[in-house]
mmCIF file with all atom_site columns, C-alpha atoms in Angstrom:
data_model
loop_
_atom_site.group_PDB
_atom_site.id
_atom_site.type_symbol
_atom_site.label_atom_id
_atom_site.label_alt_id
_atom_site.label_comp_id
_atom_site.label_asym_id
_atom_site.label_entity_id
_atom_site.label_seq_id
_atom_site.pdbx_PDB_ins_code
_atom_site.Cartn_x
_atom_site.Cartn_y
_atom_site.Cartn_z
_atom_site.occupancy
_atom_site.B_iso_or_equiv
_atom_site.pdbx_formal_charge
_atom_site.auth_seq_id
_atom_site.auth_comp_id
_atom_site.auth_asym_id
_atom_site.auth_atom_id
_atom_site.pdbx_PDB_model_num
ATOM 1   C CA . MET M 1 1   ? 146.445 31.993 29.357  1.00 0.00 ? 1   MET M CA 1
ATOM 2   C CA . ARG M 1 2   ? 147.277 28.285 29.396  1.00 0.00 ? 2   ARG M CA 1
ATOM 3   C CA . GLY M 1 3   ? 144.098 27.462 27.461  1.00 0.00 ? 3   GLY M CA 1
ATOM 4   C CA . LEU M 1 4   ? 144.971 30.042 24.807  1.00 0.00 ? 4   LEU M CA 1
ATOM 5   C CA . ILE M 1 5   ? 148.445 28.538 24.361  1.00 0.00 ? 5   ILE M CA 1
ATOM 6   C CA . ALA M 1 6   ? 146.984 25.021 24.165  1.00 0.00 ? 6   ALA M CA 1
ATOM 7   C CA . SER M 1 7   ? 144.498 26.208 21.524  1.00 0.00 ? 7   SER M CA 1
ATOM 8   C CA . TYR M 1 8   ? 147.321 27.828 19.554  1.00 0.00 ? 8   TYR M CA 1
ATOM 9   C CA . VAL M 1 9   ? 149.397 24.633 19.661  1.00 0.00 ? 9   VAL M CA 1
ATOM 10  C CA . ARG M 1 10  ? 146.446 22.471 18.564  1.00 0.00 ? 10  ARG M CA 1
ATOM 11  C CA . MET M 1 11  ? 145.572 24.899 15.762  1.00 0.00 ? 11  MET M CA 1
ATOM 12  C CA . MET M 1 12  ? 149.159 24.999 14.481  1.00 0.00 ? 12  MET M CA 1
ATOM 13  C CA . ASP M 1 13  ? 149.431 21.207 14.636  1.00 0.00 ? 13  ASP M CA 1
ATOM 14  C CA . ARG M 1 14  ? 146.237 20.877 12.581  1.00 0.00 ? 14  ARG M CA 1
ATOM 15  C CA . ILE M 1 15  ? 147.352 23.476 10.014  1.00 0.00 ? 15  ILE M CA 1
ATOM 16  C CA . SER M 1 16  ? 150.767 21.826 9.713   1.00 0.00 ? 16  SER M CA 1
ATOM 17  C CA . ASP M 1 17  ? 149.126 18.427 9.182   1.00 0.00 ? 17  ASP M CA 1
ATOM 18  C CA . TYR M 1 18  ? 146.785 19.814 6.527   1.00 0.00 ? 18  TYR M CA 1
ATOM 19  C CA . VAL M 1 19  ? 149.542 21.642 4.633   1.00 0.00 ? 19  VAL M CA 1
ATOM 20  C CA . GLY M 1 20  ? 151.826 18.616 4.927   1.00 0.00 ? 20  GLY M CA 1
ATOM 21  C CA . TYR M 1 21  ? 149.227 16.214 3.541   1.00 0.00 ? 21  TYR M CA 1
ATOM 22  C CA . LEU M 1 22  ? 148.481 18.666 0.745   1.00 0.00 ? 22  LEU M CA 1
ATOM 23  C CA . ALA M 1 23  ? 152.220 18.765 -0.007  1.00 0.00 ? 23  ALA M CA 1
ATOM 24  C CA . ALA M 1 24  ? 152.359 14.967 -0.088  1.00 0.00 ? 24  ALA M CA 1
ATOM 25  C CA . SER M 1 25  ? 149.634 14.917 -2.721  1.00 0.00 ? 25  SER M CA 1
ATOM 26  C CA . LEU M 1 26  ? 151.781 17.128 -4.975  1.00 0.00 ? 26  LEU M CA 1
ATOM 27  C CA . ILE M 1 27  ? 153.894 14.077 -5.799  1.00 0.00 ? 27  ILE M CA 1
ATOM 28  C CA . PHE M 1 28  ? 151.038 12.862 -8.022  1.00 0.00 ? 28  PHE M CA 1
ATOM 29  C CA . LEU M 1 29  ? 150.903 16.198 -9.837  1.00 0.00 ? 29  LEU M CA 1
ATOM 30  C CA . MET M 1 30  ? 154.660 16.054 -10.345 1.00 0.00 ? 30  MET M CA 1
ATOM 31  C CA . GLY M 1 31  ? 154.468 12.519 -11.648 1.00 0.00 ? 31  GLY M CA 1
ATOM 32  C CA . GLY M 1 32  ? 151.634 13.450 -13.993 1.00 0.00 ? 32  GLY M CA 1
ATOM 33  C CA . ALA M 1 33  ? 153.575 16.374 -15.449 1.00 0.00 ? 33  ALA M CA 1
ATOM 34  C CA . LEU M 1 34  ? 156.646 14.212 -16.021 1.00 0.00 ? 34  LEU M CA 1
ATOM 35  C CA . ILE M 1 35  ? 154.607 11.400 -17.597 1.00 0.00 ? 35  ILE M CA 1
ATOM 36  C CA . PHE M 1 36  ? 152.889 13.947 -19.839 1.00 0.00 ? 36  PHE M CA 1
ATOM 37  C CA . ASP M 1 37  ? 156.289 15.292 -20.853 1.00 0.00 ? 37  ASP M CA 1
ATOM 38  C CA . ALA M 1 38  ? 157.608 11.783 -21.584 1.00 0.00 ? 38  ALA M CA 1
ATOM 39  C CA . ILE M 1 39  ? 154.555 10.914 -23.703 1.00 0.00 ? 39  ILE M CA 1
ATOM 40  C CA . THR M 1 40  ? 154.605 14.126 -25.737 1.00 0.00 ? 40  THR M CA 1
ATOM 41  C CA . ARG M 1 41  ? 158.378 13.991 -26.202 1.00 0.00 ? 41  ARG M CA 1
ATOM 42  C CA . ASN M 1 42  ? 158.798 10.289 -27.025 1.00 0.00 ? 42  ASN M CA 1
ATOM 43  C CA . LEU M 1 43  ? 155.513 9.055  -28.463 1.00 0.00 ? 43  LEU M CA 1
ATOM 44  C CA . ILE M 1 44  ? 153.986 12.092 -30.115 1.00 0.00 ? 44  ILE M CA 1
ATOM 45  C CA . LYS M 1 45  ? 157.364 13.690 -30.941 1.00 0.00 ? 45  LYS M CA 1
ATOM 46  C CA . MET M 1 46  ? 156.017 17.066 -29.859 1.00 0.00 ? 46  MET M CA 1
ATOM 47  C CA . PRO M 1 47  ? 157.935 18.099 -26.731 1.00 0.00 ? 47  PRO M CA 1
ATOM 48  C CA . VAL M 1 48  ? 156.362 20.554 -24.329 1.00 0.00 ? 48  VAL M CA 1
ATOM 49  C CA . HIS M 1 49  ? 158.899 22.931 -22.879 1.00 0.00 ? 49  HIS M CA 1
ATOM 50  C CA . TRP M 1 50  ? 156.989 23.789 -19.736 1.00 0.00 ? 50  TRP M CA 1
ATOM 51  C CA . ALA M 1 51  ? 156.513 20.345 -18.149 1.00 0.00 ? 51  ALA M CA 1
ATOM 52  C CA . VAL M 1 52  ? 159.943 19.968 -16.568 1.00 0.00 ? 52  VAL M CA 1
ATOM 53  C CA . GLU M 1 53  ? 159.932 23.556 -15.346 1.00 0.00 ? 53  GLU M CA 1
ATOM 54  C CA . LEU M 1 54  ? 156.435 23.066 -13.895 1.00 0.00 ? 54  LEU M CA 1
ATOM 55  C CA . THR M 1 55  ? 157.759 19.982 -12.114 1.00 0.00 ? 55  THR M CA 1
ATOM 56  C CA . GLN M 1 56  ? 160.573 22.084 -10.640 1.00 0.00 ? 56  GLN M CA 1
ATOM 57  C CA . PHE M 1 57  ? 158.028 24.583 -9.308  1.00 0.00 ? 57  PHE M CA 1
ATOM 58  C CA . ILE M 1 58  ? 155.905 21.773 -7.858  1.00 0.00 ? 58  ILE M CA 1
ATOM 59  C CA . LEU M 1 59  ? 158.993 20.238 -6.233  1.00 0.00 ? 59  LEU M CA 1
ATOM 60  C CA . ALA M 1 60  ? 159.845 23.599 -4.645  1.00 0.00 ? 60  ALA M CA 1
ATOM 61  C CA . ALA M 1 61  ? 156.273 23.856 -3.345  1.00 0.00 ? 61  ALA M CA 1
ATOM 62  C CA . TYR M 1 62  ? 156.579 20.282 -2.038  1.00 0.00 ? 62  TYR M CA 1
ATOM 63  C CA . TYR M 1 63  ? 159.692 21.204 -0.030  1.00 0.00 ? 63  TYR M CA 1
ATOM 64  C CA . PHE M 1 64  ? 158.279 24.482 1.258   1.00 0.00 ? 64  PHE M CA 1
ATOM 65  C CA . MET M 1 65  ? 154.948 22.980 2.301   1.00 0.00 ? 65  MET M CA 1
ATOM 66  C CA . GLY M 1 66  ? 156.633 20.014 3.969   1.00 0.00 ? 66  GLY M CA 1
ATOM 67  C CA . GLY M 1 67  ? 158.493 22.265 6.405   1.00 0.00 ? 67  GLY M CA 1
ATOM 68  C CA . PRO M 1 68  ? 155.777 22.813 9.033   1.00 0.00 ? 68  PRO M CA 1
ATOM 69  C CA . ILE M 1 69  ? 154.807 19.127 9.338   1.00 0.00 ? 69  ILE M CA 1
ATOM 70  C CA . THR M 1 70  ? 158.481 18.149 9.500   1.00 0.00 ? 70  THR M CA 1
ATOM 71  C CA . ILE M 1 71  ? 158.929 20.480 12.465  1.00 0.00 ? 71  ILE M CA 1
ATOM 72  C CA . LYS M 1 72  ? 155.699 19.248 14.090  1.00 0.00 ? 72  LYS M CA 1
ATOM 73  C CA . ASN M 1 73  ? 156.548 15.553 13.700  1.00 0.00 ? 73  ASN M CA 1
ATOM 74  C CA . ASN M 1 74  ? 160.163 16.075 14.761  1.00 0.00 ? 74  ASN M CA 1
ATOM 75  C CA . SER M 1 75  ? 161.216 14.446 11.469  1.00 0.00 ? 75  SER M CA 1
ATOM 76  C CA . HIS M 1 76  ? 164.183 16.665 10.731  1.00 0.00 ? 76  HIS M CA 1
ATOM 77  C CA . VAL M 1 77  ? 167.759 15.453 10.669  1.00 0.00 ? 77  VAL M CA 1
ATOM 78  C CA . ARG M 1 78  ? 169.642 15.352 13.952  1.00 0.00 ? 78  ARG M CA 1
ATOM 79  C CA . MET M 1 79  ? 172.575 13.522 15.450  1.00 0.00 ? 79  MET M CA 1
ATOM 80  C CA . ASP M 1 80  ? 170.708 10.790 17.337  1.00 0.00 ? 80  ASP M CA 1
ATOM 81  C CA . LEU M 1 81  ? 173.844 9.054  18.580  1.00 0.00 ? 81  LEU M CA 1
ATOM 82  C CA . TRP M 1 82  ? 174.026 11.402 21.553  1.00 0.00 ? 82  TRP M CA 1
ATOM 83  C CA . TYR M 1 83  ? 170.476 12.780 21.590  1.00 0.00 ? 83  TYR M CA 1
ATOM 84  C CA . SER M 1 84  ? 168.853 9.353  21.963  1.00 0.00 ? 84  SER M CA 1
ATOM 85  C CA . THR M 1 85  ? 170.678 8.766  25.263  1.00 0.00 ? 85  THR M CA 1
ATOM 86  C CA . LEU M 1 86  ? 169.097 11.838 26.894  1.00 0.00 ? 86  LEU M CA 1
ATOM 87  C CA . SER M 1 87  ? 166.054 11.809 29.142  1.00 0.00 ? 87  SER M CA 1
ATOM 88  C CA . THR M 1 88  ? 162.790 13.348 27.938  1.00 0.00 ? 88  THR M CA 1
ATOM 89  C CA . ARG M 1 89  ? 163.588 16.551 29.825  1.00 0.00 ? 89  ARG M CA 1
ATOM 90  C CA . GLY M 1 90  ? 167.168 16.553 28.507  1.00 0.00 ? 90  GLY M CA 1
ATOM 91  C CA . LYS M 1 91  ? 165.834 16.247 24.969  1.00 0.00 ? 91  LYS M CA 1
ATOM 92  C CA . ALA M 1 92  ? 163.440 19.147 25.655  1.00 0.00 ? 92  ALA M CA 1
ATOM 93  C CA . ARG M 1 93  ? 166.362 21.330 26.801  1.00 0.00 ? 93  ARG M CA 1
ATOM 94  C CA . ILE M 1 94  ? 168.401 20.537 23.679  1.00 0.00 ? 94  ILE M CA 1
ATOM 95  C CA . ASP M 1 95  ? 165.337 21.034 21.468  1.00 0.00 ? 95  ASP M CA 1
ATOM 96  C CA . LEU M 1 96  ? 164.652 24.450 23.014  1.00 0.00 ? 96  LEU M CA 1
ATOM 97  C CA . ALA M 1 97  ? 168.211 25.551 22.244  1.00 0.00 ? 97  ALA M CA 1
ATOM 98  C CA . THR M 1 98  ? 168.102 24.281 18.677  1.00 0.00 ? 98  THR M CA 1
ATOM 99  C CA . ILE M 1 99  ? 164.618 25.678 18.079  1.00 0.00 ? 99  ILE M CA 1
ATOM 100 C CA . GLY M 1 100 ? 165.943 29.073 19.148  1.00 0.00 ? 100 GLY M CA 1
ATOM 101 C CA . CYS M 1 101 ? 168.601 28.816 16.451  1.00 0.00 ? 101 CYS M CA 1
ATOM 102 C CA . MET M 1 102 ? 166.025 27.602 13.935  1.00 0.00 ? 102 MET M CA 1
ATOM 103 C CA . ILE M 1 103 ? 163.655 30.484 14.719  1.00 0.00 ? 103 ILE M CA 1
ATOM 104 C CA . PHE M 1 104 ? 166.504 32.947 14.159  1.00 0.00 ? 104 PHE M CA 1
ATOM 105 C CA . TYR M 1 105 ? 167.410 31.267 10.857  1.00 0.00 ? 105 TYR M CA 1
ATOM 106 C CA . LEU M 1 106 ? 163.771 31.158 9.690   1.00 0.00 ? 106 LEU M CA 1
ATOM 107 C CA . ALA M 1 107 ? 163.295 34.832 10.634  1.00 0.00 ? 107 ALA M CA 1
ATOM 108 C CA . VAL M 1 108 ? 166.343 35.860 8.587   1.00 0.00 ? 108 VAL M CA 1
ATOM 109 C CA . LEU M 1 109 ? 165.160 33.695 5.702   1.00 0.00 ? 109 LEU M CA 1
ATOM 110 C CA . LEU M 1 110 ? 161.678 35.238 5.949   1.00 0.00 ? 110 LEU M CA 1
ATOM 111 C CA . ILE M 1 111 ? 163.072 38.774 5.813   1.00 0.00 ? 111 ILE M CA 1
ATOM 112 C CA . GLY M 1 112 ? 165.074 37.900 2.686   1.00 0.00 ? 112 GLY M CA 1
ATOM 113 C CA . SER M 1 113 ? 162.094 36.122 1.124   1.00 0.00 ? 113 SER M CA 1
ATOM 114 C CA . ILE M 1 114 ? 159.785 39.065 1.701   1.00 0.00 ? 114 ILE M CA 1
ATOM 115 C CA . SER M 1 115 ? 162.363 41.350 0.101   1.00 0.00 ? 115 SER M CA 1
ATOM 116 C CA . SER M 1 116 ? 162.648 38.963 -2.851  1.00 0.00 ? 116 SER M CA 1
ATOM 117 C CA . LEU M 1 117 ? 158.858 38.755 -3.183  1.00 0.00 ? 117 LEU M CA 1
ATOM 118 C CA . ILE M 1 118 ? 158.513 42.542 -3.145  1.00 0.00 ? 118 ILE M CA 1
ATOM 119 C CA . TYR M 1 119 ? 161.147 42.788 -5.875  1.00 0.00 ? 119 TYR M CA 1
ATOM 120 C CA . ALA M 1 120 ? 159.363 40.107 -7.919  1.00 0.00 ? 120 ALA M CA 1
ATOM 121 C CA . ILE M 1 121 ? 156.055 41.962 -7.632  1.00 0.00 ? 121 ILE M CA 1
ATOM 122 C CA . GLU M 1 122 ? 157.545 45.364 -8.457  1.00 0.00 ? 122 GLU M CA 1
ATOM 123 C CA . THR M 1 123 ? 159.411 44.076 -11.516 1.00 0.00 ? 123 THR M CA 1
ATOM 124 C CA . ASN M 1 124 ? 156.928 41.357 -12.550 1.00 0.00 ? 124 ASN M CA 1
ATOM 125 C CA . GLU M 1 125 ? 159.868 38.937 -12.354 1.00 0.00 ? 125 GLU M CA 1
ATOM 126 C CA . LYS M 1 126 ? 159.750 35.931 -14.662 1.00 0.00 ? 126 LYS M CA 1
ATOM 127 C CA . ARG M 1 127 ? 161.992 32.926 -15.239 1.00 0.00 ? 127 ARG M CA 1
ATOM 128 C CA . PHE M 1 128 ? 164.226 33.191 -18.280 1.00 0.00 ? 128 PHE M CA 1
ATOM 129 C CA . SER M 1 129 ? 163.005 30.225 -20.299 1.00 0.00 ? 129 SER M CA 1
ATOM 130 C CA . ILE M 1 130 ? 160.846 29.364 -23.263 1.00 0.00 ? 130 ILE M CA 1
ATOM 131 C CA . TRP M 1 131 ? 157.802 29.116 -20.980 1.00 0.00 ? 131 TRP M CA 1
ATOM 132 C CA . ASN M 1 132 ? 158.707 32.365 -19.132 1.00 0.00 ? 132 ASN M CA 1
ATOM 133 C CA . PRO M 1 133 ? 156.513 31.851 -16.016 1.00 0.00 ? 133 PRO M CA 1
ATOM 134 C CA . SER M 1 134 ? 156.112 34.391 -13.245 1.00 0.00 ? 134 SER M CA 1
ATOM 135 C CA . VAL M 1 135 ? 157.999 33.589 -10.040 1.00 0.00 ? 135 VAL M CA 1
ATOM 136 C CA . ILE M 1 136 ? 155.561 35.558 -7.875  1.00 0.00 ? 136 ILE M CA 1
ATOM 137 C CA . PRO M 1 137 ? 153.392 32.520 -6.964  1.00 0.00 ? 137 PRO M CA 1
ATOM 138 C CA . ILE M 1 138 ? 156.303 30.352 -5.799  1.00 0.00 ? 138 ILE M CA 1
ATOM 139 C CA . LYS M 1 139 ? 157.914 33.232 -3.898  1.00 0.00 ? 139 LYS M CA 1
ATOM 140 C CA . SER M 1 140 ? 154.552 33.967 -2.246  1.00 0.00 ? 140 SER M CA 1
ATOM 141 C CA . LEU M 1 141 ? 154.262 30.334 -1.238  1.00 0.00 ? 141 LEU M CA 1
ATOM 142 C CA . LEU M 1 142 ? 157.779 30.442 0.218   1.00 0.00 ? 142 LEU M CA 1
ATOM 143 C CA . VAL M 1 143 ? 156.861 33.444 2.380   1.00 0.00 ? 143 VAL M CA 1
ATOM 144 C CA . ALA M 1 144 ? 153.626 31.786 3.551   1.00 0.00 ? 144 ALA M CA 1
ATOM 145 C CA . CYS M 1 145 ? 155.391 28.525 4.385   1.00 0.00 ? 145 CYS M CA 1
ATOM 146 C CA . LEU M 1 146 ? 158.184 30.290 6.253   1.00 0.00 ? 146 LEU M CA 1
ATOM 147 C CA . ILE M 1 147 ? 155.535 32.033 8.360   1.00 0.00 ? 147 ILE M CA 1
ATOM 148 C CA . LEU M 1 148 ? 153.901 28.648 9.035   1.00 0.00 ? 148 LEU M CA 1
ATOM 149 C CA . MET M 1 149 ? 157.276 27.139 9.978   1.00 0.00 ? 149 MET M CA 1
ATOM 150 C CA . LEU M 1 150 ? 157.930 30.002 12.393  1.00 0.00 ? 150 LEU M CA 1
ATOM 151 C CA . MET M 1 151 ? 154.475 29.606 13.924  1.00 0.00 ? 151 MET M CA 1
ATOM 152 C CA . GLN M 1 152 ? 154.949 25.820 14.254  1.00 0.00 ? 152 GLN M CA 1
ATOM 153 C CA . SER M 1 153 ? 158.373 26.400 15.815  1.00 0.00 ? 153 SER M CA 1
ATOM 154 C CA . ILE M 1 154 ? 156.772 28.646 18.427  1.00 0.00 ? 154 ILE M CA 1
ATOM 155 C CA . ALA M 1 155 ? 154.199 25.922 19.121  1.00 0.00 ? 155 ALA M CA 1
ATOM 156 C CA . GLU M 1 156 ? 157.087 23.479 19.620  1.00 0.00 ? 156 GLU M CA 1
ATOM 157 C CA . VAL M 1 157 ? 158.674 25.885 22.111  1.00 0.00 ? 157 VAL M CA 1
ATOM 158 C CA . PHE M 1 158 ? 155.460 25.760 24.152  1.00 0.00 ? 158 PHE M CA 1
ATOM 159 C CA . LYS M 1 159 ? 155.432 21.946 23.993  1.00 0.00 ? 159 LYS M CA 1
ATOM 160 C CA . HIS M 1 160 ? 159.046 21.714 25.186  1.00 0.00 ? 160 HIS M CA 1
ATOM 161 C CA . ILE M 1 161 ? 158.471 24.197 27.996  1.00 0.00 ? 161 ILE M CA 1
ATOM 162 C CA . ASP M 1 162 ? 155.543 22.048 29.166  1.00 0.00 ? 162 ASP M CA 1
ATOM 163 C CA . THR M 1 163 ? 157.780 18.976 29.004  1.00 0.00 ? 163 THR M CA 1
ATOM 164 C CA . LEU M 1 164 ? 160.293 20.739 31.247  1.00 0.00 ? 164 LEU M CA 1
ATOM 165 C CA . ARG M 1 165 ? 157.509 21.728 33.633  1.00 0.00 ? 165 ARG M CA 1
ATOM 166 C CA . GLU M 1 166 ? 156.254 18.136 33.465  1.00 0.00 ? 166 GLU M CA 1
ATOM 167 C CA . LYS M 1 167 ? 152.815 19.342 32.449  1.00 0.00 ? 167 LYS M CA 1
ATOM 168 C CA . GLU M 1 168 ? 150.823 18.593 29.347  1.00 0.00 ? 168 GLU M CA 1
ATOM 169 C CA . LEU M 1 169 ? 149.005 21.137 27.218  1.00 0.00 ? 169 LEU M CA 1
ATOM 170 C CA . ALA M 1 170 ? 145.266 20.682 27.634  1.00 0.00 ? 170 ALA M CA 1
#
C-alpha cells in the first residue's frame, strides 16, 4: 500500500509541475495578444475587439493552471510570523488542518463549477461581447484544474502524514 501511495504522490507532483510550467508559458501568449492589440489599434488604426477578451481568458487559465503547482510547492499565502517558529512536525499538523479546510473548499467549488459547466453546455453559453466566444472551454479547464488541485491536496496530506510519522515516501 505504501508503494502505491508513494507512486500516487510522485505522479501528482509530476503532473502539477507539468501543468504549472505550461501555465507559466501562457504569459508569452498573453503578451503576444496584447502587443497584437496595441499594434492593430495604434499603428494600423484597425482595432481588434477580441484581443483583450482573449487575454482575459488566458489570464483565467493561467490562474487555474497555477493552482496545483502552488499547492505542491507550498507557495500559497500564509501567516509566517507564527508558522515559521513551529517545528517540522508542528508545521505538518497545522498544514493537515488547513489542507482539510482547503479540500472542503475545493470540493464545494468543484460542485459549483460542474453545475456551471453543465449549464454552459446545455445552453451553449457565450460571453456577451462583440467577439461572443463560448465559455465552455474555460469552464471545462476550471473543472479539470479543480480536480488536479484536489488530487494534489490529497498528495500533500500523504506527505504531511509521513512527516508526522517521521518517515519518507519511497
